[in-house]
PDB file of C-alpha atoms in Angstrom:
ATOM      1  CA  UNK A   1       2.796 -38.176  25.639  1.00  0.00           C
ATOM      2  CA  UNK A   2       4.389 -41.286  27.144  1.00  0.00           C
ATOM      3  CA  UNK A   3       8.081 -42.152  26.968  1.00  0.00           C
ATOM      4  CA  UNK A   4       7.680 -44.463  23.971  1.00  0.00           C
ATOM      5  CA  UNK A   5       5.777 -41.815  22.008  1.00  0.00           C
ATOM      6  CA  UNK A   6       8.361 -39.198  22.940  1.00  0.00           C
ATOM      7  CA  UNK A   7      11.258 -41.347  21.741  1.00  0.00           C
ATOM      8  CA  UNK A   8       9.396 -42.062  18.504  1.00  0.00           C
ATOM      9  CA  UNK A   9       8.806 -38.330  18.023  1.00  0.00           C
ATOM     10  CA  UNK A  10      12.502 -37.565  18.556  1.00  0.00           C
ATOM     11  CA  UNK A  11      13.454 -40.291  16.074  1.00  0.00           C
ATOM     12  CA  UNK A  12      11.094 -38.900  13.435  1.00  0.00           C
ATOM     13  CA  UNK A  13      12.470 -35.392  13.999  1.00  0.00           C
ATOM     14  CA  UNK A  14      16.019 -36.601  13.390  1.00  0.00           C
ATOM     15  CA  UNK A  15      14.944 -38.559  10.330  1.00  0.00           C
ATOM     16  CA  UNK A  16      13.134 -35.534   8.890  1.00  0.00           C
ATOM     17  CA  UNK A  17      16.188 -33.322   9.316  1.00  0.00           C
ATOM     18  CA  UNK A  18      18.441 -35.831   7.589  1.00  0.00           C
ATOM     19  CA  UNK A  19      15.889 -36.335   4.815  1.00  0.00           C
ATOM     20  CA  UNK A  20      15.934 -32.606   4.058  1.00  0.00           C
ATOM     21  CA  UNK A  21      19.716 -32.601   3.863  1.00  0.00           C
ATOM     22  CA  UNK A  22      19.673 -35.695   1.653  1.00  0.00           C
ATOM     23  CA  UNK A  23      17.260 -33.963  -0.680  1.00  0.00           C
ATOM     24  CA  UNK A  24      19.657 -31.026  -0.884  1.00  0.00           C
ATOM     25  CA  UNK A  25      22.420 -33.432  -1.870  1.00  0.00           C
ATOM     26  CA  UNK A  26      20.509 -35.586  -4.338  1.00  0.00           C
ATOM     27  CA  UNK A  27      20.773 -33.207  -7.281  1.00  0.00           C
ATOM     28  CA  UNK A  28      18.395 -35.362  -9.300  1.00  0.00           C
ATOM     29  CA  UNK A  29      16.958 -32.255 -10.910  1.00  0.00           C
ATOM     30  CA  UNK A  30      17.623 -32.140 -14.616  1.00  0.00           C
ATOM     31  CA  UNK A  31      16.143 -29.362 -16.703  1.00  0.00           C
ATOM     32  CA  UNK A  32      14.983 -30.056 -20.231  1.00  0.00           C
ATOM     33  CA  UNK A  33      16.552 -27.186 -22.225  1.00  0.00           C
ATOM     34  CA  UNK A  34      13.525 -27.008 -24.537  1.00  0.00           C
ATOM     35  CA  UNK A  35      10.560 -27.319 -22.180  1.00  0.00           C
ATOM     36  CA  UNK A  36      12.379 -25.930 -19.096  1.00  0.00           C
ATOM     37  CA  UNK A  37      10.642 -28.672 -17.096  1.00  0.00           C
ATOM     38  CA  UNK A  38      12.256 -30.843 -14.440  1.00  0.00           C
ATOM     39  CA  UNK A  39      12.925 -34.421 -15.532  1.00  0.00           C
ATOM     40  CA  UNK A  40      14.083 -37.242 -13.281  1.00  0.00           C
ATOM     41  CA  UNK A  41      17.237 -39.162 -14.171  1.00  0.00           C
ATOM     42  CA  UNK A  42      17.257 -42.936 -14.007  1.00  0.00           C
ATOM     43  CA  UNK A  43      20.169 -44.225 -11.925  1.00  0.00           C
ATOM     44  CA  UNK A  44      21.853 -47.587 -12.128  1.00  0.00           C
ATOM     45  CA  UNK A  45      22.327 -49.814  -9.090  1.00  0.00           C
ATOM     46  CA  UNK A  46      26.020 -48.949  -9.201  1.00  0.00           C
ATOM     47  CA  UNK A  47      25.297 -45.237  -9.160  1.00  0.00           C
ATOM     48  CA  UNK A  48      22.859 -45.636  -6.267  1.00  0.00           C
ATOM     49  CA  UNK A  49      25.457 -47.556  -4.264  1.00  0.00           C
ATOM     50  CA  UNK A  50      28.081 -44.877  -4.940  1.00  0.00           C
ATOM     51  CA  UNK A  51      25.620 -42.245  -3.712  1.00  0.00           C
ATOM     52  CA  UNK A  52      24.915 -44.238  -0.552  1.00  0.00           C
ATOM     53  CA  UNK A  53      28.635 -44.535   0.188  1.00  0.00           C
ATOM     54  CA  UNK A  54      29.076 -40.801  -0.441  1.00  0.00           C
ATOM     55  CA  UNK A  55      26.421 -39.873   2.105  1.00  0.00           C
ATOM     56  CA  UNK A  56      27.783 -42.298   4.663  1.00  0.00           C
ATOM     57  CA  UNK A  57      31.290 -40.898   4.363  1.00  0.00           C
ATOM     58  CA  UNK A  58      30.082 -37.276   4.280  1.00  0.00           C
ATOM     59  CA  UNK A  59      28.176 -37.708   7.551  1.00  0.00           C
ATOM     60  CA  UNK A  60      31.218 -39.398   9.135  1.00  0.00           C
ATOM     61  CA  UNK A  61      33.526 -36.562   8.094  1.00  0.00           C
ATOM     62  CA  UNK A  62      31.039 -33.940   9.278  1.00  0.00           C
ATOM     63  CA  UNK A  63      30.978 -35.632  12.685  1.00  0.00           C
ATOM     64  CA  UNK A  64      34.768 -35.265  12.751  1.00  0.00           C
ATOM     65  CA  UNK A  65      34.416 -31.584  11.835  1.00  0.00           C
ATOM     66  CA  UNK A  66      32.253 -31.127  14.939  1.00  0.00           C
ATOM     67  CA  UNK A  67      35.066 -32.658  17.025  1.00  0.00           C
ATOM     68  CA  UNK A  68      37.542 -30.339  15.299  1.00  0.00           C
ATOM     69  CA  UNK A  69      35.329 -27.359  16.087  1.00  0.00           C
ATOM     70  CA  UNK A  70      35.182 -28.319  19.784  1.00  0.00           C
ATOM     71  CA  UNK A  71      38.973 -28.682  19.856  1.00  0.00           C
ATOM     72  CA  UNK A  72      39.465 -25.268  18.218  1.00  0.00           C
ATOM     73  CA  UNK A  73      37.244 -23.650  20.844  1.00  0.00           C
ATOM     74  CA  UNK A  74      38.859 -25.582  23.694  1.00  0.00           C
ATOM     75  CA  UNK A  75      42.441 -24.750  22.680  1.00  0.00           C
ATOM     76  CA  UNK A  76      41.841 -21.222  21.357  1.00  0.00           C
ATOM     77  CA  UNK A  77      43.268 -22.195  17.980  1.00  0.00           C
ATOM     78  CA  UNK A  78      42.819 -19.733  15.089  1.00  0.00           C
ATOM     79  CA  UNK A  79      42.311 -20.977  11.540  1.00  0.00           C
ATOM     80  CA  UNK A  80      41.951 -19.288   8.153  1.00  0.00           C
ATOM     81  CA  UNK A  81      41.020 -21.446   5.166  1.00  0.00           C
ATOM     82  CA  UNK A  82      41.179 -19.966   1.667  1.00  0.00           C
ATOM     83  CA  UNK A  83      39.161 -21.459  -1.190  1.00  0.00           C
ATOM     84  CA  UNK A  84      40.293 -20.458  -4.654  1.00  0.00           C
ATOM     85  CA  UNK A  85      39.705 -21.894  -8.109  1.00  0.00           C
ATOM     86  CA  UNK A  86      37.952 -21.322 -11.370  1.00  0.00           C
ATOM     87  CA  UNK A  87      34.296 -20.360 -11.542  1.00  0.00           C
ATOM     88  CA  UNK A  88      32.056 -23.420 -11.025  1.00  0.00           C
ATOM     89  CA  UNK A  89      34.996 -25.422  -9.646  1.00  0.00           C
ATOM     90  CA  UNK A  90      33.040 -26.494  -6.556  1.00  0.00           C
ATOM     91  CA  UNK A  91      34.358 -24.131  -3.886  1.00  0.00           C
ATOM     92  CA  UNK A  92      30.895 -23.167  -2.679  1.00  0.00           C
ATOM     93  CA  UNK A  93      29.798 -26.794  -2.484  1.00  0.00           C
ATOM     94  CA  UNK A  94      32.611 -27.876  -0.169  1.00  0.00           C
ATOM     95  CA  UNK A  95      32.246 -24.750   1.980  1.00  0.00           C
ATOM     96  CA  UNK A  96      28.548 -25.516   2.383  1.00  0.00           C
ATOM     97  CA  UNK A  97      29.290 -29.086   3.518  1.00  0.00           C
ATOM     98  CA  UNK A  98      31.987 -27.938   5.956  1.00  0.00           C
ATOM     99  CA  UNK A  99      29.810 -25.401   7.757  1.00  0.00           C
ATOM    100  CA  UNK A 100      26.567 -27.402   7.476  1.00  0.00           C
ATOM    101  CA  UNK A 101      26.704 -28.802  11.030  1.00  0.00           C
ATOM    102  CA  UNK A 102      29.040 -26.316  12.692  1.00  0.00           C
ATOM    103  CA  UNK A 103      28.297 -23.421  15.009  1.00  0.00           C
ATOM    104  CA  UNK A 104      28.250 -20.191  12.921  1.00  0.00           C
ATOM    105  CA  UNK A 105      29.658 -18.332  15.922  1.00  0.00           C
ATOM    106  CA  UNK A 106      32.764 -20.524  15.710  1.00  0.00           C
ATOM    107  CA  UNK A 107      33.022 -21.258  11.997  1.00  0.00           C
ATOM    108  CA  UNK A 108      31.972 -18.505   9.622  1.00  0.00           C
ATOM    109  CA  UNK A 109      32.286 -17.753   5.922  1.00  0.00           C
ATOM    110  CA  UNK A 110      33.735 -14.515   4.545  1.00  0.00           C
ATOM    111  CA  UNK A 111      32.627 -13.882   0.965  1.00  0.00           C
ATOM    112  CA  UNK A 112      33.555 -10.296   0.247  1.00  0.00           C
ATOM    113  CA  UNK A 113      31.963  -8.376  -2.639  1.00  0.00           C
ATOM    114  CA  UNK A 114      33.953  -6.236  -5.046  1.00  0.00           C
ATOM    115  CA  UNK A 115      35.721  -3.382  -3.217  1.00  0.00           C
ATOM    116  CA  UNK A 116      33.946  -0.042  -3.050  1.00  0.00           C
ATOM    117  CA  UNK A 117      35.554   3.280  -3.915  1.00  0.00           C
ATOM    118  CA  UNK A 118      36.888   3.794  -0.392  1.00  0.00           C
ATOM    119  CA  UNK A 119      38.294   0.278  -0.130  1.00  0.00           C
ATOM    120  CA  UNK A 120      40.140   0.707  -3.420  1.00  0.00           C
ATOM    121  CA  UNK A 121      42.230   3.427  -1.776  1.00  0.00           C
ATOM    122  CA  UNK A 122      43.106   1.315   1.290  1.00  0.00           C
ATOM    123  CA  UNK A 123      46.057  -0.968   1.824  1.00  0.00           C
ATOM    124  CA  UNK A 124      45.121  -3.963  -0.307  1.00  0.00           C
ATOM    125  CA  UNK A 125      44.856  -6.443   2.595  1.00  0.00           C
ATOM    126  CA  UNK A 126      43.017  -4.034   4.899  1.00  0.00           C
ATOM    127  CA  UNK A 127      39.461  -5.159   4.167  1.00  0.00           C
ATOM    128  CA  UNK A 128      40.403  -8.783   4.713  1.00  0.00           C
ATOM    129  CA  UNK A 129      42.083  -8.194   8.071  1.00  0.00           C
ATOM    130  CA  UNK A 130      38.805  -7.328   9.815  1.00  0.00           C
ATOM    131  CA  UNK A 131      37.509 -10.827   9.001  1.00  0.00           C
ATOM    132  CA  UNK A 132      40.447 -12.702  10.519  1.00  0.00           C
ATOM    133  CA  UNK A 133      39.647 -15.065  13.415  1.00  0.00           C
ATOM    134  CA  UNK A 134      40.062 -14.482  17.121  1.00  0.00           C
ATOM    135  CA  UNK A 135      40.962 -17.354  19.466  1.00  0.00           C
ATOM    136  CA  UNK A 136      38.678 -20.341  19.027  1.00  0.00           C
ATOM    137  CA  UNK A 137      37.412 -19.349  15.581  1.00  0.00           C
ATOM    138  CA  UNK A 138      37.589 -20.705  12.027  1.00  0.00           C
ATOM    139  CA  UNK A 139      37.115 -18.400   9.035  1.00  0.00           C
ATOM    140  CA  UNK A 140      36.547 -19.739   5.531  1.00  0.00           C
ATOM    141  CA  UNK A 141      37.261 -17.249   2.744  1.00  0.00           C
ATOM    142  CA  UNK A 142      35.161 -17.925  -0.349  1.00  0.00           C
ATOM    143  CA  UNK A 143      37.741 -16.236  -2.535  1.00  0.00           C
ATOM    144  CA  UNK A 144      40.298 -14.112  -0.772  1.00  0.00           C
ATOM    145  CA  UNK A 145      43.151 -11.682  -1.242  1.00  0.00           C
ATOM    146  CA  UNK A 146      44.222 -13.906  -4.142  1.00  0.00           C
ATOM    147  CA  UNK A 147      41.638 -12.105  -6.269  1.00  0.00           C
ATOM    148  CA  UNK A 148      44.512  -9.817  -7.207  1.00  0.00           C
ATOM    149  CA  UNK A 149      46.550 -12.698  -8.607  1.00  0.00           C
ATOM    150  CA  UNK A 150      43.558 -14.054 -10.555  1.00  0.00           C
ATOM    151  CA  UNK A 151      40.529 -12.117 -11.658  1.00  0.00           C
ATOM    152  CA  UNK A 152      42.054  -8.665 -11.119  1.00  0.00           C
ATOM    153  CA  UNK A 153      45.101  -9.582 -13.174  1.00  0.00           C
ATOM    154  CA  UNK A 154      43.194 -11.236 -16.009  1.00  0.00           C
ATOM    155  CA  UNK A 155      40.429  -8.640 -16.210  1.00  0.00           C
ATOM    156  CA  UNK A 156      42.786  -5.681 -15.940  1.00  0.00           C
ATOM    157  CA  UNK A 157      41.426  -4.418 -12.608  1.00  0.00           C
ATOM    158  CA  UNK A 158      44.916  -3.786 -11.233  1.00  0.00           C
ATOM    159  CA  UNK A 159      48.080  -2.283 -12.662  1.00  0.00           C
ATOM    160  CA  UNK A 160      51.292  -4.187 -13.332  1.00  0.00           C
ATOM    161  CA  UNK A 161      52.829  -2.386 -10.361  1.00  0.00           C
ATOM    162  CA  UNK A 162      49.974  -3.411  -8.034  1.00  0.00           C
ATOM    163  CA  UNK A 163      50.213  -6.991  -9.297  1.00  0.00           C
ATOM    164  CA  UNK A 164      53.946  -7.188  -8.615  1.00  0.00           C
ATOM    165  CA  UNK A 165      53.575  -5.479  -5.246  1.00  0.00           C
ATOM    166  CA  UNK A 166      51.032  -8.142  -4.287  1.00  0.00           C
ATOM    167  CA  UNK A 167      53.532 -10.925  -4.900  1.00  0.00           C
ATOM    168  CA  UNK A 168      56.175  -9.066  -2.948  1.00  0.00           C
ATOM    169  CA  UNK A 169      53.809  -8.529  -0.022  1.00  0.00           C
ATOM    170  CA  UNK A 170      51.581 -11.609   0.291  1.00  0.00           C
ATOM    171  CA  UNK A 171      54.254 -14.089   1.473  1.00  0.00           C
ATOM    172  CA  UNK A 172      55.260 -11.794   4.320  1.00  0.00           C
ATOM    173  CA  UNK A 173      51.609 -11.031   5.100  1.00  0.00           C
ATOM    174  CA  UNK A 174      50.881 -14.744   5.492  1.00  0.00           C
ATOM    175  CA  UNK A 175      54.065 -15.264   7.522  1.00  0.00           C
ATOM    176  CA  UNK A 176      52.852 -12.483   9.835  1.00  0.00           C
ATOM    177  CA  UNK A 177      49.558 -14.319  10.264  1.00  0.00           C
ATOM    178  CA  UNK A 178      51.416 -17.540  11.045  1.00  0.00           C
ATOM    179  CA  UNK A 179      53.669 -15.797  13.583  1.00  0.00           C
ATOM    180  CA  UNK A 180      50.588 -14.335  15.278  1.00  0.00           C
ATOM    181  CA  UNK A 181      49.202 -17.846  15.785  1.00  0.00           C
ATOM    182  CA  UNK A 182      46.790 -17.993  12.840  1.00  0.00           C
ATOM    183  CA  UNK A 183      47.004 -21.184  10.806  1.00  0.00           C
ATOM    184  CA  UNK A 184      46.565 -20.481   7.095  1.00  0.00           C
ATOM    185  CA  UNK A 185      45.347 -23.297   4.827  1.00  0.00           C
ATOM    186  CA  UNK A 186      45.000 -22.622   1.088  1.00  0.00           C
ATOM    187  CA  UNK A 187      43.017 -24.761  -1.374  1.00  0.00           C
ATOM    188  CA  UNK A 188      42.907 -24.447  -5.150  1.00  0.00           C
ATOM    189  CA  UNK A 189      40.042 -26.319  -6.833  1.00  0.00           C
ATOM    190  CA  UNK A 190      41.082 -27.593 -10.244  1.00  0.00           C
ATOM    191  CA  UNK A 191      38.656 -28.615 -13.002  1.00  0.00           C
ATOM    192  CA  UNK A 192      39.031 -29.275 -16.701  1.00  0.00           C
ATOM    193  CA  UNK A 193      37.989 -26.989 -19.518  1.00  0.00           C
ATOM    194  CA  UNK A 194      35.290 -29.469 -20.544  1.00  0.00           C
ATOM    195  CA  UNK A 195      33.888 -29.804 -17.024  1.00  0.00           C
ATOM    196  CA  UNK A 196      33.596 -26.055 -16.503  1.00  0.00           C
ATOM    197  CA  UNK A 197      31.824 -25.745 -19.846  1.00  0.00           C
ATOM    198  CA  UNK A 198      29.328 -28.453 -18.847  1.00  0.00           C
ATOM    199  CA  UNK A 199      28.648 -26.831 -15.467  1.00  0.00           C
ATOM    200  CA  UNK A 200      28.093 -23.435 -17.044  1.00  0.00           C
ATOM    201  CA  UNK A 201      25.615 -24.937 -19.522  1.00  0.00           C
ATOM    202  CA  UNK A 202      23.844 -26.638 -16.625  1.00  0.00           C
ATOM    203  CA  UNK A 203      23.460 -23.319 -14.856  1.00  0.00           C
ATOM    204  CA  UNK A 204      22.197 -21.610 -18.009  1.00  0.00           C
ATOM    205  CA  UNK A 205      19.363 -24.149 -18.358  1.00  0.00           C
ATOM    206  CA  UNK A 206      18.472 -24.332 -14.640  1.00  0.00           C
ATOM    207  CA  UNK A 207      16.358 -21.343 -13.500  1.00  0.00           C
ATOM    208  CA  UNK A 208      17.320 -22.028  -9.865  1.00  0.00           C
ATOM    209  CA  UNK A 209      21.030 -21.695 -10.682  1.00  0.00           C
ATOM    210  CA  UNK A 210      21.122 -18.913 -13.258  1.00  0.00           C
ATOM    211  CA  UNK A 211      21.884 -16.387 -10.531  1.00  0.00           C
ATOM    212  CA  UNK A 212      25.276 -18.081 -10.150  1.00  0.00           C
ATOM    213  CA  UNK A 213      26.329 -16.888 -13.613  1.00  0.00           C
ATOM    214  CA  UNK A 214      27.645 -13.331 -13.508  1.00  0.00           C
ATOM    215  CA  UNK A 215      29.000 -11.439 -16.527  1.00  0.00           C
ATOM    216  CA  UNK A 216      32.452 -12.010 -15.003  1.00  0.00           C
ATOM    217  CA  UNK A 217      31.864 -15.765 -14.952  1.00  0.00           C
ATOM    218  CA  UNK A 218      30.871 -15.774 -18.607  1.00  0.00           C
ATOM    219  CA  UNK A 219      33.922 -13.740 -19.550  1.00  0.00           C
ATOM    220  CA  UNK A 220      36.129 -16.208 -17.683  1.00  0.00           C
ATOM    221  CA  UNK A 221      35.142 -18.900 -20.186  1.00  0.00           C
ATOM    222  CA  UNK A 222      36.567 -16.868 -23.025  1.00  0.00           C
ATOM    223  CA  UNK A 223      39.778 -16.186 -21.098  1.00  0.00           C
ATOM    224  CA  UNK A 224      40.422 -19.750 -19.933  1.00  0.00           C
ATOM    225  CA  UNK A 225      44.076 -19.736 -20.991  1.00  0.00           C
ATOM    226  CA  UNK A 226      44.778 -16.365 -19.378  1.00  0.00           C
ATOM    227  CA  UNK A 227      43.353 -17.653 -16.084  1.00  0.00           C
ATOM    228  CA  UNK A 228      45.518 -20.759 -16.414  1.00  0.00           C
ATOM    229  CA  UNK A 229      48.671 -18.686 -16.796  1.00  0.00           C
ATOM    230  CA  UNK A 230      47.687 -16.477 -13.856  1.00  0.00           C
ATOM    231  CA  UNK A 231      47.034 -19.548 -11.676  1.00  0.00           C
ATOM    232  CA  UNK A 232      50.408 -21.080 -12.540  1.00  0.00           C
ATOM    233  CA  UNK A 233      52.238 -17.881 -11.603  1.00  0.00           C
ATOM    234  CA  UNK A 234      50.238 -17.551  -8.379  1.00  0.00           C
ATOM    235  CA  UNK A 235      50.949 -21.086  -7.180  1.00  0.00           C
ATOM    236  CA  UNK A 236      54.643 -20.771  -8.008  1.00  0.00           C
ATOM    237  CA  UNK A 237      55.166 -17.422  -6.286  1.00  0.00           C
ATOM    238  CA  UNK A 238      52.996 -17.872  -3.170  1.00  0.00           C
ATOM    239  CA  UNK A 239      53.599 -21.492  -2.158  1.00  0.00           C
ATOM    240  CA  UNK A 240      55.463 -21.010   1.125  1.00  0.00           C
ATOM    241  CA  UNK A 241      56.138 -23.405   4.033  1.00  0.00           C
ATOM    242  CA  UNK A 242      54.063 -21.300   6.441  1.00  0.00           C
ATOM    243  CA  UNK A 243      51.048 -21.370   4.101  1.00  0.00           C
ATOM    244  CA  UNK A 244      51.389 -23.938   1.309  1.00  0.00           C
ATOM    245  CA  UNK A 245      48.920 -24.470  -1.494  1.00  0.00           C
ATOM    246  CA  UNK A 246      46.894 -27.682  -1.733  1.00  0.00           C
ATOM    247  CA  UNK A 247      45.276 -28.583  -5.072  1.00  0.00           C
ATOM    248  CA  UNK A 248      41.909 -30.371  -4.988  1.00  0.00           C
ATOM    249  CA  UNK A 249      40.934 -32.298  -8.114  1.00  0.00           C
ATOM    250  CA  UNK A 250      37.383 -31.060  -8.629  1.00  0.00           C
ATOM    251  CA  UNK A 251      36.027 -32.748 -11.762  1.00  0.00           C
ATOM    252  CA  UNK A 252      34.026 -35.147  -9.565  1.00  0.00           C
ATOM    253  CA  UNK A 253      32.297 -32.758  -7.163  1.00  0.00           C
ATOM    254  CA  UNK A 254      31.372 -35.328  -4.539  1.00  0.00           C
ATOM    255  CA  UNK A 255      34.848 -36.848  -4.390  1.00  0.00           C
ATOM    256  CA  UNK A 256      36.323 -33.338  -4.223  1.00  0.00           C
ATOM    257  CA  UNK A 257      34.176 -32.512  -1.184  1.00  0.00           C
ATOM    258  CA  UNK A 258      35.174 -35.674   0.653  1.00  0.00           C
ATOM    259  CA  UNK A 259      38.851 -35.362  -0.248  1.00  0.00           C
ATOM    260  CA  UNK A 260      39.029 -31.713   0.807  1.00  0.00           C
ATOM    261  CA  UNK A 261      37.298 -32.281   4.157  1.00  0.00           C
ATOM    262  CA  UNK A 262      39.427 -35.371   4.846  1.00  0.00           C
ATOM    263  CA  UNK A 263      42.588 -33.397   4.088  1.00  0.00           C
ATOM    264  CA  UNK A 264      41.459 -30.435   6.195  1.00  0.00           C
ATOM    265  CA  UNK A 265      40.919 -32.688   9.203  1.00  0.00           C
ATOM    266  CA  UNK A 266      44.493 -33.886   8.833  1.00  0.00           C
ATOM    267  CA  UNK A 267      45.917 -30.366   9.028  1.00  0.00           C
ATOM    268  CA  UNK A 268      45.258 -29.970  12.762  1.00  0.00           C
ATOM    269  CA  UNK A 269      46.148 -32.271  15.693  1.00  0.00           C
ATOM    270  CA  UNK A 270      42.594 -32.193  17.040  1.00  0.00           C
ATOM    271  CA  UNK A 271      41.213 -34.674  19.504  1.00  0.00           C
ATOM    272  CA  UNK A 272      37.789 -35.217  20.995  1.00  0.00           C
ATOM    273  CA  UNK A 273      36.988 -32.851  23.840  1.00  0.00           C
ATOM    274  CA  UNK A 274      35.055 -34.328  26.736  1.00  0.00           C
ATOM    275  CA  UNK A 275      31.829 -32.524  27.622  1.00  0.00           C
ATOM    276  CA  UNK A 276      29.646 -32.932  30.706  1.00  0.00           C
ATOM    277  CA  UNK A 277      26.406 -34.821  30.154  1.00  0.00           C
ATOM    278  CA  UNK A 278      23.476 -32.629  29.122  1.00  0.00           C
ATOM    279  CA  UNK A 279      20.293 -32.900  31.156  1.00  0.00           C
ATOM    280  CA  UNK A 280      17.070 -31.255  30.082  1.00  0.00           C
ATOM    281  CA  UNK A 281      15.596 -29.363  33.070  1.00  0.00           C
ATOM    282  CA  UNK A 282      12.000 -29.925  34.103  1.00  0.00           C
ATOM    283  CA  UNK A 283       9.601 -27.367  32.721  1.00  0.00           C
ATOM    284  CA  UNK A 284       8.046 -25.115  35.341  1.00  0.00           C
ATOM    285  CA  UNK A 285       4.281 -24.692  35.612  1.00  0.00           C
ATOM    286  CA  UNK A 286       2.498 -21.772  37.320  1.00  0.00           C
ATOM    287  CA  UNK A 287      -1.155 -21.724  38.240  1.00  0.00           C
ATOM    288  CA  UNK A 288      -1.496 -18.010  37.486  1.00  0.00           C
ATOM    289  CA  UNK A 289      -0.272 -18.350  33.871  1.00  0.00           C
ATOM    290  CA  UNK A 290      -2.839 -18.616  31.067  1.00  0.00           C
ATOM    291  CA  UNK A 291      -1.676 -18.708  27.469  1.00  0.00           C
ATOM    292  CA  UNK A 292      -3.340 -16.033  25.377  1.00  0.00           C
ATOM    293  CA  UNK A 293      -4.904 -16.984  22.033  1.00  0.00           C
ATOM    294  CA  UNK A 294      -3.146 -15.826  18.870  1.00  0.00           C
ATOM    295  CA  UNK A 295      -5.248 -13.389  16.800  1.00  0.00           C
ATOM    296  CA  UNK A 296      -6.376 -15.328  13.709  1.00  0.00           C
ATOM    297  CA  UNK A 297      -5.577 -12.459  11.345  1.00  0.00           C
ATOM    298  CA  UNK A 298      -1.820 -12.814  11.955  1.00  0.00           C
ATOM    299  CA  UNK A 299      -1.619 -16.576  11.431  1.00  0.00           C
ATOM    300  CA  UNK A 300       0.016 -17.718   8.192  1.00  0.00           C
ATOM    301  CA  UNK A 301      -2.537 -19.641   6.101  1.00  0.00           C
ATOM    302  CA  UNK A 302      -1.932 -23.401   6.101  1.00  0.00           C
ATOM    303  CA  UNK A 303      -1.779 -23.895   2.360  1.00  0.00           C
ATOM    304  CA  UNK A 304       0.171 -27.176   2.685  1.00  0.00           C
TER     305      UNK A 304
END
């Protein structure tokens, strides 16, 4: 393979990788609720241009996230980012776009399941502490210790005493994190009643998304107003200078992703870290090495 062919191959590899990510973003799948078949939506020129601008800005912001990651590693900074909000508010979507191009050893997601019997007897914050970052790490909590102020309160999974103790404890807990050098950033994703209803219906009719609807999610629709009251109390009682709340308007999912990432980048004084040039070493060849054939019975059939 000559140099021109090699460069062309590298270009095609990059294009293929971006194409796959674009396909993930397109979301042109629409399920007919009667036939359960996929139908393609027609898009106006204006909508296509808006989509093009979205991708361009998303890729630019993700490049900045890579610079932020390098700075975090270089400086030993420690970051915790909490993502809270109603079901189907878009938390998972923005988390996915944040970590999409980052090193999972540096930036990882903590999405804890419901506590087991042993964890229910622990200090409430104990199971979250083990996921906190060390120097040079970023941890994104897809829901966090604020479960107690939201779902546990509304669904009756905690007592009034536990609920009040949480509010007495969490500000000092987060101040302790800040004093230890951990930066705490808290996002609440806000959507309207109508938008959540539409997203839930979309998941019901899409067989690839039905797994996202748990019995708890469905119950949250019925208790919309109770969740609203719980959110208002939570924001009022836990908005502290060391770890303030930031509200992301999430009705437009794509704008919410861009706005959240743009805001996140502004929360740290990062700068580009210089790296030495990378040189690919020459491959070694040995006369006594012969590659063995792969047994045909273990090869995956080439169906495509």
